[in-house]
Tab-separated table of C-alpha atoms in Angstrom:
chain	number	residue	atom	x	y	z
A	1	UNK	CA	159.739	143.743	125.550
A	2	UNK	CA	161.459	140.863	127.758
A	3	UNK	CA	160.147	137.324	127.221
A	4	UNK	CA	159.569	135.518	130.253
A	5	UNK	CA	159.725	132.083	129.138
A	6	UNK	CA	157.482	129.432	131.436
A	7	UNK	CA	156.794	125.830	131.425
A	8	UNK	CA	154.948	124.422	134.604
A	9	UNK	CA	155.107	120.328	135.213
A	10	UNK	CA	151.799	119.617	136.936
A	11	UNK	CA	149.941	116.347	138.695
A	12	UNK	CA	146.334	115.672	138.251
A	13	UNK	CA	144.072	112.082	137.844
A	14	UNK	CA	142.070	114.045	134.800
A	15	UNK	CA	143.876	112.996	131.165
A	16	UNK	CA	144.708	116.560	129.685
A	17	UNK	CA	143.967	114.839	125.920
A	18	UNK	CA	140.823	113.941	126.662
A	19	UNK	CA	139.511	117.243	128.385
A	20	UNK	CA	141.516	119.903	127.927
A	21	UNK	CA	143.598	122.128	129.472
A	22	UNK	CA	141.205	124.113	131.064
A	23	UNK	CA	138.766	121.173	132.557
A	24	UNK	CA	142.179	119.586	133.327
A	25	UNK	CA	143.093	122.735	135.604
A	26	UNK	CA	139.929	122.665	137.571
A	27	UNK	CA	140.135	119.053	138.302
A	28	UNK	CA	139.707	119.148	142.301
A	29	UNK	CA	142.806	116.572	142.179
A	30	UNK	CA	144.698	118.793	139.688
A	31	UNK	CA	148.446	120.431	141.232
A	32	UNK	CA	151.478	122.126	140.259
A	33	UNK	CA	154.512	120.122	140.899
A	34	UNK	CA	156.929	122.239	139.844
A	35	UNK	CA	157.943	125.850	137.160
A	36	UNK	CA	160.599	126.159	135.339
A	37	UNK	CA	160.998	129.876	134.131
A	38	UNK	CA	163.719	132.322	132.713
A	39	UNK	CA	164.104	135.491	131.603
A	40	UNK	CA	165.430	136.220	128.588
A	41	UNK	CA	168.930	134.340	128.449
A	42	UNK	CA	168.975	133.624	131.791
A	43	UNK	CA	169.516	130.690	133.042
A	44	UNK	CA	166.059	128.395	133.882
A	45	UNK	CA	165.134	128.504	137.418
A	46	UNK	CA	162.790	126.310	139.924
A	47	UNK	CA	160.041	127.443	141.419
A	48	UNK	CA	158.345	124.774	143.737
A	49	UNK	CA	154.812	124.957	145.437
A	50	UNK	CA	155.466	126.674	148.493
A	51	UNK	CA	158.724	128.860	147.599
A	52	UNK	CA	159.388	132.357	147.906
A	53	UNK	CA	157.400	134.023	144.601
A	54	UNK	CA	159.466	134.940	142.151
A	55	UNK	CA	160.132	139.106	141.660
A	56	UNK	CA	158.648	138.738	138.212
A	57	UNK	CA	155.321	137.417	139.714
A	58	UNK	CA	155.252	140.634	142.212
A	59	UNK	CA	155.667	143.016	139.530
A	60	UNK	CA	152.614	141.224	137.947
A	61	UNK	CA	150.553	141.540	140.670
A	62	UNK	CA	150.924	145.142	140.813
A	63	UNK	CA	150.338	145.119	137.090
A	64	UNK	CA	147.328	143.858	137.548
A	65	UNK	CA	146.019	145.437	140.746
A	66	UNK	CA	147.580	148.904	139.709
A	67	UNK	CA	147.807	148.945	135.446
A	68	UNK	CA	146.948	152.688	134.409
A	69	UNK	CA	147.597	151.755	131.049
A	70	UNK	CA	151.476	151.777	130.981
A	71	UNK	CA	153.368	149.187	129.037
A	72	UNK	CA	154.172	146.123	132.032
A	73	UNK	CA	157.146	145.498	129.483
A	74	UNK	CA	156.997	141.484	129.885
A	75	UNK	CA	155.756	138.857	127.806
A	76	UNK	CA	154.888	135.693	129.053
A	77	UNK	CA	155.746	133.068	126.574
A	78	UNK	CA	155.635	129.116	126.774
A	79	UNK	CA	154.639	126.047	124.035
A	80	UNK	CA	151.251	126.012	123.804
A	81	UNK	CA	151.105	128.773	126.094
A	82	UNK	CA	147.042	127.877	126.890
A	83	UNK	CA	148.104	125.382	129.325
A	84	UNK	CA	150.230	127.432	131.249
A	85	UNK	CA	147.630	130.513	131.361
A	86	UNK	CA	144.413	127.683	132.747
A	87	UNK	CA	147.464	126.696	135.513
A	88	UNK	CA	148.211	130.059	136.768
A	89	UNK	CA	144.283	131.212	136.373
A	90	UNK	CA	142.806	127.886	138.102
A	91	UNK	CA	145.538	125.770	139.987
A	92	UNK	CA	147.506	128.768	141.647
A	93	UNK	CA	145.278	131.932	140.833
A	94	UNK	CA	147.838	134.212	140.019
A	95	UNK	CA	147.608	137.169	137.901
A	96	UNK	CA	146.970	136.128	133.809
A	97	UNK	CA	146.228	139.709	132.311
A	98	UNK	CA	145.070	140.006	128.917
A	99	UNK	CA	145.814	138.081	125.933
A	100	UNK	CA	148.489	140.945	124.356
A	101	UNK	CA	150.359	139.671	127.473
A	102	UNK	CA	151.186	136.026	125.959
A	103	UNK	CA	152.906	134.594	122.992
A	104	UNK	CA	152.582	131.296	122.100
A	105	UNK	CA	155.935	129.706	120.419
A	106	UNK	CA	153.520	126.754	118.839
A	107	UNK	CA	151.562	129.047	117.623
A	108	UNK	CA	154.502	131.077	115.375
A	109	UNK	CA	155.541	127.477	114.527
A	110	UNK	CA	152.122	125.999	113.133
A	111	UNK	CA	151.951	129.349	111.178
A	112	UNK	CA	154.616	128.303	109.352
A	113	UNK	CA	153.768	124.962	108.496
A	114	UNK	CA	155.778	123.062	110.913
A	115	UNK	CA	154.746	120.516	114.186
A	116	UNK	CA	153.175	121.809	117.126
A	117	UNK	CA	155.312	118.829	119.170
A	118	UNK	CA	158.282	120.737	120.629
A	119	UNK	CA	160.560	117.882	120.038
A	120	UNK	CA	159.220	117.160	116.102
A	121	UNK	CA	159.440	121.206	115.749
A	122	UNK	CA	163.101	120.874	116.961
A	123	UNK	CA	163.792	118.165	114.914
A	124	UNK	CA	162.357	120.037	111.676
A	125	UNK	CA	164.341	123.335	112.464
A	126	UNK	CA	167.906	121.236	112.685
A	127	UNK	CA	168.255	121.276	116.210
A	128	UNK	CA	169.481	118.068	117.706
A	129	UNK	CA	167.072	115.271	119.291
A	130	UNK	CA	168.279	113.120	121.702
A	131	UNK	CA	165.464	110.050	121.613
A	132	UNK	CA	166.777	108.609	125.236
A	133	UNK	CA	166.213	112.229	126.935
A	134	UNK	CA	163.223	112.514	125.313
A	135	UNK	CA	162.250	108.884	126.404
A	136	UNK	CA	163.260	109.025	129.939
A	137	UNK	CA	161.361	112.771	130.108
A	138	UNK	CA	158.170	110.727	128.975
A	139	UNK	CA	159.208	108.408	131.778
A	140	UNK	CA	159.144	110.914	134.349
A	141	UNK	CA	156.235	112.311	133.625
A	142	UNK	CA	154.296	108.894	133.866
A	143	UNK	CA	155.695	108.721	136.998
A	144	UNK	CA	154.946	112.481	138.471
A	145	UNK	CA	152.229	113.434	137.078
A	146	UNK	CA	149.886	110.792	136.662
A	147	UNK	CA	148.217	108.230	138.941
A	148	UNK	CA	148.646	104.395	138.308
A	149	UNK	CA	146.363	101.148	138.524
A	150	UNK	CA	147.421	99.259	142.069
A	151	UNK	CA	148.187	95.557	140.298
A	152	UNK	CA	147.939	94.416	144.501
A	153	UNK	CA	145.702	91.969	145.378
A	154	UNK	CA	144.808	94.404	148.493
A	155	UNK	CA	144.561	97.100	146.669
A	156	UNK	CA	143.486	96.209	143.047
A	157	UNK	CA	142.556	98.832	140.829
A	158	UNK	CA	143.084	101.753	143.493
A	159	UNK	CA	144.723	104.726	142.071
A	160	UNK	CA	148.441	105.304	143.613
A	161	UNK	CA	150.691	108.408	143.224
A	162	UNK	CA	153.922	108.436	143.285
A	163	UNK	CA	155.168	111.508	145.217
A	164	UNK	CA	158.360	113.794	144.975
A	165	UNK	CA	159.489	112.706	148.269
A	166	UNK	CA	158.732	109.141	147.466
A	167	UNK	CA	161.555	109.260	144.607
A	168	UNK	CA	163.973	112.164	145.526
A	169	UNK	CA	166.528	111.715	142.813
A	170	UNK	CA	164.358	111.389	139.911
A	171	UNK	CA	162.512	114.310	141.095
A	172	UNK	CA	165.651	116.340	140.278
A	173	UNK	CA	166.036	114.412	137.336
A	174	UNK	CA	162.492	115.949	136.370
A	175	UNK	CA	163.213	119.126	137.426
A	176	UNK	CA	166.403	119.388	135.043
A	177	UNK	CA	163.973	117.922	132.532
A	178	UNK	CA	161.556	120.941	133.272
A	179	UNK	CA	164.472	123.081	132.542
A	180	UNK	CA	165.485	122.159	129.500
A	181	UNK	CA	162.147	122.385	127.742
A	182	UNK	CA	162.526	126.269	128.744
A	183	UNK	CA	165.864	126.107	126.823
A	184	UNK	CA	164.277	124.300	123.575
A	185	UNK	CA	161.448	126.757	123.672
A	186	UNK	CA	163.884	129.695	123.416
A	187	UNK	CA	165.973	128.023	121.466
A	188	UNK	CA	162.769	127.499	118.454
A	189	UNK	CA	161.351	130.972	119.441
A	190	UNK	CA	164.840	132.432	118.440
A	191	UNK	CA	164.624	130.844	115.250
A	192	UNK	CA	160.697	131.439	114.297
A	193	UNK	CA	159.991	135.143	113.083
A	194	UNK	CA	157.329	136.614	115.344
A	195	UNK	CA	153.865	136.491	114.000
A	196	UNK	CA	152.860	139.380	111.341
A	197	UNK	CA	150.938	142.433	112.889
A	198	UNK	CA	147.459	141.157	111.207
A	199	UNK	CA	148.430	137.649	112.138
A	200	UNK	CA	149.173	138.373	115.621
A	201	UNK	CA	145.738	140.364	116.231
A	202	UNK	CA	143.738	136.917	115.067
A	203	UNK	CA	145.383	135.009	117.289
A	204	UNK	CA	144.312	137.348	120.072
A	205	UNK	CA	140.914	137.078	118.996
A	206	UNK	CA	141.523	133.141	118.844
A	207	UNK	CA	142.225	133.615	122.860
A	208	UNK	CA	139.955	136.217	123.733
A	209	UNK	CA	137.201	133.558	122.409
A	210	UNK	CA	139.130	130.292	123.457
A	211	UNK	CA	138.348	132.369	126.840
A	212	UNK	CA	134.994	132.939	126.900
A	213	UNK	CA	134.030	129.537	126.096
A	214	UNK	CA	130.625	128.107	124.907
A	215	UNK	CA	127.806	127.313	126.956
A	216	UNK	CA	126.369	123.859	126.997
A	217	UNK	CA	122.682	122.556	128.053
A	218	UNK	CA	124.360	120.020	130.389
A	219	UNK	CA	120.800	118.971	131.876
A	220	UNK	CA	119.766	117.748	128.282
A	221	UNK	CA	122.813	116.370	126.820
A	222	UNK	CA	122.352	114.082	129.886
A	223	UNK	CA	118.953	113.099	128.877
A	224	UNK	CA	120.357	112.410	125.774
A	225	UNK	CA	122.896	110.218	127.117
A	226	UNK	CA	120.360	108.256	128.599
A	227	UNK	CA	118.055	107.774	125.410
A	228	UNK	CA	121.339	107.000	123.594
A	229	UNK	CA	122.313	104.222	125.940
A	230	UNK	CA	118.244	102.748	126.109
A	231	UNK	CA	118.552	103.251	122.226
A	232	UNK	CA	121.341	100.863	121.780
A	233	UNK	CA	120.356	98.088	124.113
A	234	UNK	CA	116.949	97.792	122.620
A	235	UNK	CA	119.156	97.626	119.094
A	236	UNK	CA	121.843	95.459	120.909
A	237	UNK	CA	118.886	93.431	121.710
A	238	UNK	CA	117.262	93.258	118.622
A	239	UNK	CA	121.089	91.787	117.519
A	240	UNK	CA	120.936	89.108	119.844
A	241	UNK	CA	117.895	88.002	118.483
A	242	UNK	CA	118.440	88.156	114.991
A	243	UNK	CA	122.008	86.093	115.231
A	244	UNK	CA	120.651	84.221	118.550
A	245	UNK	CA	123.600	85.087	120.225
A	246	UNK	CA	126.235	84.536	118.043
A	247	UNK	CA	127.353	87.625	116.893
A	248	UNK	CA	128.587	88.974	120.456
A	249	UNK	CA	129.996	92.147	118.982
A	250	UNK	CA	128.360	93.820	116.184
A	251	UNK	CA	130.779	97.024	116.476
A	252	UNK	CA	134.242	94.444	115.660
A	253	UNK	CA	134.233	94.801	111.447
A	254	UNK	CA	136.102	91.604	111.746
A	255	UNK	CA	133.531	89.613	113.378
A	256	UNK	CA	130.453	91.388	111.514
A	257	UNK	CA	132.676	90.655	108.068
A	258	UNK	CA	132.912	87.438	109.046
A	259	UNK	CA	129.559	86.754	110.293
A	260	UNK	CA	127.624	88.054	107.309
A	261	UNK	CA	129.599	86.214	104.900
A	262	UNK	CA	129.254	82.709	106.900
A	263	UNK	CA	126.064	83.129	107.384
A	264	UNK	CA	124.617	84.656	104.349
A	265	UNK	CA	126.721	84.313	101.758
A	266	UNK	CA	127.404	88.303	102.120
A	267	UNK	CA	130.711	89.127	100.913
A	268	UNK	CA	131.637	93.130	101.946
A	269	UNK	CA	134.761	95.192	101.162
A	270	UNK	CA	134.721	96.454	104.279
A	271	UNK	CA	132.894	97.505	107.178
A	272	UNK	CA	132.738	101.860	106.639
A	273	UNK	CA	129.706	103.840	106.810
A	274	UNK	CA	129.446	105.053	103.345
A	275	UNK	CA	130.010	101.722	102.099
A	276	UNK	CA	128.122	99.779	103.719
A	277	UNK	CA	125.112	102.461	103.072
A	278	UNK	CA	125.666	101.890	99.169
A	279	UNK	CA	125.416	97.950	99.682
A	280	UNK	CA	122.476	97.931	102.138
A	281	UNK	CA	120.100	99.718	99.361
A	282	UNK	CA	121.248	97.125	96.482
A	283	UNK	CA	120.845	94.351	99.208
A	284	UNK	CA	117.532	95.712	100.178
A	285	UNK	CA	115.803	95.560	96.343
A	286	UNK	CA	117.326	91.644	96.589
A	287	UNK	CA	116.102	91.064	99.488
A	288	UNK	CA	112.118	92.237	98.300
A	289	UNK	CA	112.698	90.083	95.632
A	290	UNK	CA	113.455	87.049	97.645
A	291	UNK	CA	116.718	86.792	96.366
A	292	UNK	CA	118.581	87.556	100.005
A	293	UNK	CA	117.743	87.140	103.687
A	294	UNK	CA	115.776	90.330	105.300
A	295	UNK	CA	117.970	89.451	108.296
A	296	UNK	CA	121.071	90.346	106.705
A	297	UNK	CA	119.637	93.915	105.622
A	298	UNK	CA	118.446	93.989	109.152
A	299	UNK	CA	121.927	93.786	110.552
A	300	UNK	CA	123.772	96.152	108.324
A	301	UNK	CA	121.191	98.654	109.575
A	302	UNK	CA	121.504	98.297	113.273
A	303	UNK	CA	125.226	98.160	112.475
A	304	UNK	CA	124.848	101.809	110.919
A	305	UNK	CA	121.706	102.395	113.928
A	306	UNK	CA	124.284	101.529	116.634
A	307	UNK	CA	127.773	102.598	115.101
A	308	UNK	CA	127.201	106.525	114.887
A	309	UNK	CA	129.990	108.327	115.912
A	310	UNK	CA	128.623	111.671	115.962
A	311	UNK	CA	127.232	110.642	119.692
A	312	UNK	CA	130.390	110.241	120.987
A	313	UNK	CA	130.194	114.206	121.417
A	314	UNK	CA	127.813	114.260	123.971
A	315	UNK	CA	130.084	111.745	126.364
A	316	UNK	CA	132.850	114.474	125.707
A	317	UNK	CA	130.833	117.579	126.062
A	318	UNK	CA	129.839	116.211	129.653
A	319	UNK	CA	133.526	115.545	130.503
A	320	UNK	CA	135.038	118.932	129.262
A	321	UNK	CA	132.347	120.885	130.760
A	322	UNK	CA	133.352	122.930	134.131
A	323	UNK	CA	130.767	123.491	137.097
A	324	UNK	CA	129.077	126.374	135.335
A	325	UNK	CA	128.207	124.051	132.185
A	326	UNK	CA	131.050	125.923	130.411
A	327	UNK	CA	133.640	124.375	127.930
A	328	UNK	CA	136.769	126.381	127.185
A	329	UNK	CA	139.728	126.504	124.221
A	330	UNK	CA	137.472	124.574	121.517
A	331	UNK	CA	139.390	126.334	118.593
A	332	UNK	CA	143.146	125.940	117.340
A	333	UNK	CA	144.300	128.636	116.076
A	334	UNK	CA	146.180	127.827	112.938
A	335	UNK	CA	145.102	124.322	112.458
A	336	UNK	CA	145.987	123.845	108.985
A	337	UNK	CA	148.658	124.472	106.785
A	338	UNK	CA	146.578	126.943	104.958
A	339	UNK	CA	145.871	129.060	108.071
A	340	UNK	CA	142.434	127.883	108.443
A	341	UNK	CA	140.919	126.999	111.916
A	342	UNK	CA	140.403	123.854	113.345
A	343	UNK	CA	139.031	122.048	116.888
A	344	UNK	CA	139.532	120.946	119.653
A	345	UNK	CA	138.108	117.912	121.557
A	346	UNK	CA	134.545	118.216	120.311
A	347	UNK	CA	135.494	120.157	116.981
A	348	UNK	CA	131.886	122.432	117.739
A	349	UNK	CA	131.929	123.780	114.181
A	350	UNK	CA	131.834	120.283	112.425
A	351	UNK	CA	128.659	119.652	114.249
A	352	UNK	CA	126.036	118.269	111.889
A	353	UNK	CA	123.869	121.049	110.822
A	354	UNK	CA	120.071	119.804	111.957
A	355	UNK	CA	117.739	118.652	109.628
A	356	UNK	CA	115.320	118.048	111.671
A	357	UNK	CA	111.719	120.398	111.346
A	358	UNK	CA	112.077	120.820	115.201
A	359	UNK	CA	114.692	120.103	116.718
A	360	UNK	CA	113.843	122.464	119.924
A	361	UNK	CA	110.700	119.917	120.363
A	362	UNK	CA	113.025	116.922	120.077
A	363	UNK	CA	115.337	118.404	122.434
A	364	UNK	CA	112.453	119.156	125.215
A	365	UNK	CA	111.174	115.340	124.448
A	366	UNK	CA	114.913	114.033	125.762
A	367	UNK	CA	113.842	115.355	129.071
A	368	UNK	CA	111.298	112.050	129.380
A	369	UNK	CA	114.465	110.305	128.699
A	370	UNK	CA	112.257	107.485	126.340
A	371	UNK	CA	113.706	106.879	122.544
A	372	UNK	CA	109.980	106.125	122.076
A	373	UNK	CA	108.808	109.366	122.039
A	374	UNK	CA	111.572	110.644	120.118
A	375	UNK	CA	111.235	107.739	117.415
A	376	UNK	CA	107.450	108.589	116.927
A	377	UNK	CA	107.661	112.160	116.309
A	378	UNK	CA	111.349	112.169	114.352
A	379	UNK	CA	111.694	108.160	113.599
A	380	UNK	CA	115.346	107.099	113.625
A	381	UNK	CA	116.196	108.175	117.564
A	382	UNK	CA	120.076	107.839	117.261
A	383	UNK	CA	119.970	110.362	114.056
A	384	UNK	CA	117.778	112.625	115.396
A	385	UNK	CA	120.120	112.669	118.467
A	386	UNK	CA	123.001	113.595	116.341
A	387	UNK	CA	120.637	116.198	114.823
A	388	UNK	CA	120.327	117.653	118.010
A	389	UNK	CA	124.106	118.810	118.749
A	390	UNK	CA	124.177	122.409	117.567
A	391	UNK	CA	121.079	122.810	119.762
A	392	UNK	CA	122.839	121.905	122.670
A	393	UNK	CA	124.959	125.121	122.679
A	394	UNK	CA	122.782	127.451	124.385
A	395	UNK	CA	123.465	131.144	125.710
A	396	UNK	CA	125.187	131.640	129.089
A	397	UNK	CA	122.337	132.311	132.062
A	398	UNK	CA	120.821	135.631	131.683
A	399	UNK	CA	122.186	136.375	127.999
A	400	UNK	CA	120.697	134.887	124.266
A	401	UNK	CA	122.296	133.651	121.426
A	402	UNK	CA	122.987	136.443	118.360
């Protein structure tokens, strides 16, 4: 079967880390610069928007339209290959087919222990690095593929793109910089043995449910956002009166350090979760006894109250959602050295299993978007919010969870 090796150079104001590849794709500003592609040994070629389509993509079209079942006899193959199957499937809807269509060269390489960075996996297999093409490739993409801040006075703040026609000559220099990641992905995918039979068939299944995604109640992890934010500022609040003002950042471990220790004589290791849990309960028996201000116990609890990172989620489940209330490629396949699993962007199996007696009630309280309620029927709002995660993936419209 003949590899057809792709690696598409794309512009879009939506930050692939911090959404994803899909949510990235179906950005409204999201577009394909330019494709680099190759068959085989063959030399890397350009495609560019607007181009005659390559014969490959023809013969892939009547794959898909006509496929009776015969072997198409291609394999599309890239680094990190997800990317390049959201572009073609969102950005320029051309044919994807099925999973047993793709290879992913990262993929062989994490099996195997070794970086998913094309340039680190390079490195690792003995192929040379050169640090200033490297460099000036990070350059151009900075300067293709992502909006910058205007620093104008007229136009301060405004996002401004740089086009291809704006800088002709580095544009080529891009495009030979498109090319030669086709060449170091061949070059690695020569090296790597393909993945084992049983290997290969999980990470099929790792696409085939990368694909269909999980299904988020949007409407209430809004809510939520909004009883998290009234949550805090009544805590934020409750700050502000306890240190009258002086303590303007609770969150900065070394202002809090320093603030407890000035202040109450308080001396902490540090300022982590688990520690400073251990110290509040001593602190709280000295404290009854007179021995320490109630203050200071007061402010190592909203400290833990306001500081929960498990909340954080529900900003990035509204971000990597698309218009259906759909998030898409939450699992890495081969995320460990020991072959295990692991996430992606909201890591959805490390949610924090609920303890709570009802969490469906505490979920249909959110909609009054009050911490109140919440904190009178479940008491600590912020937990019970984290509490509330795994019930915020919900079955698609017109299906139920199994």
């Amino acid at each position: 079967m003949k590899r057809l090796r792709l690696d598409f150079e794309t512009y879009s104001e939506a930050d692939i880390k911090a959404v994803g590849p899909w949510a990235y794709s179906v950005h409204p500003s999201t577009e394909v610069l330019l494709l680099a592609w190759a068959i085989e040994d063959d030399e890397p070629q350009i495609w560019l928007p607007g181009d005659k389509e390559p014969n490959w993509l023809m013969s892939l079209r009547d794959y898909e339209i006509h496929d009776c079942g015969a072997d198409l006899g291609v394999q599309i193959t890239a680094w990190n290959d997800f990317f390049e199957y959201c572009i073609m499937e969102n950005v320029l809807y051309w044919p994807t087919l099925s999973p047993e269509y793709w290879a992913d060269t990262a993929a062989k390489a994490a099996a195997l222990a070794l970086p998913r960075q094309l340039g680190d996996c390079g490195e690792a297999l003995g192929l040379e690095k050169d640090e200033v093409k490297d460099k000036a490739g990070k350059d151009l993409i900075k300067m293709f593929s992502k909006p910058t801040k205007s620093n104008s006075k007229a136009t301060k703040g405004q996002l401004i793109r740089t086009y291809p026609k704006d800088r002709p000559e580095e544009f080529e220099q891009f495009k030979e910089y498109c090319k030669q990641d086709v060449v170091a992905e061949r070059e690695i995918d020569k090296i790597l043995p393909d993945l084992q039979p049983r290997t290969r068939k999980l990470w099929e299944l790792d696409r085939k449910i990368n694909l269909q995604g999980l299904y988020f109640d949007i409407k209430s992890v809004k809510h939520a956002l909004v009883v998290a934010d009234k949550a805090r500022t009544k805590a934020l609040a409750k700050v502000e009166e306890l240190t009258c003002g002086m303590l303007t950042n609770i969150g900065s471990r070394p202002q809090f350090l320093e603030y407890m220790e000035r202040m109450y004589g308080i001396v902490l290791e540090n300022a982590q979760k688990e520690y400073l849990k251990r110290e509040v309960e001593s602190l709280q028996e000295q404290a009854d006894k007179g021995l320490v201000n109630q203050d200071a116990v007061d402010l190592i609890n909203l400290r833990l109250y306001i500081a929960k990172s498990s909340l954080a989620k529900y900003d990035k489940i509204k971000d990597i959602v698309d218009s259906t209330g759909k998030a898409y490629g939450l699992l890495r396949f081969h995320g460990a050295g020991t072959g295990r699993w692991s996430g992606n962007l909201i890591q959805p199996h490390n949610f924090i299993r609920a303890c709570l007696d009802y969490p469906d009630m505490c979920i249909d309280l959110l909609k009054n978007e009050d911490p109140e309620y919440v904190e009178l029927l479940f008491g600590d709002c912020l937990e019970a919010l984290t509490m509330c995660l795994r019930g915020m993936i919900t079955a698609s419209p017109g299906c139920r969870l199994v």
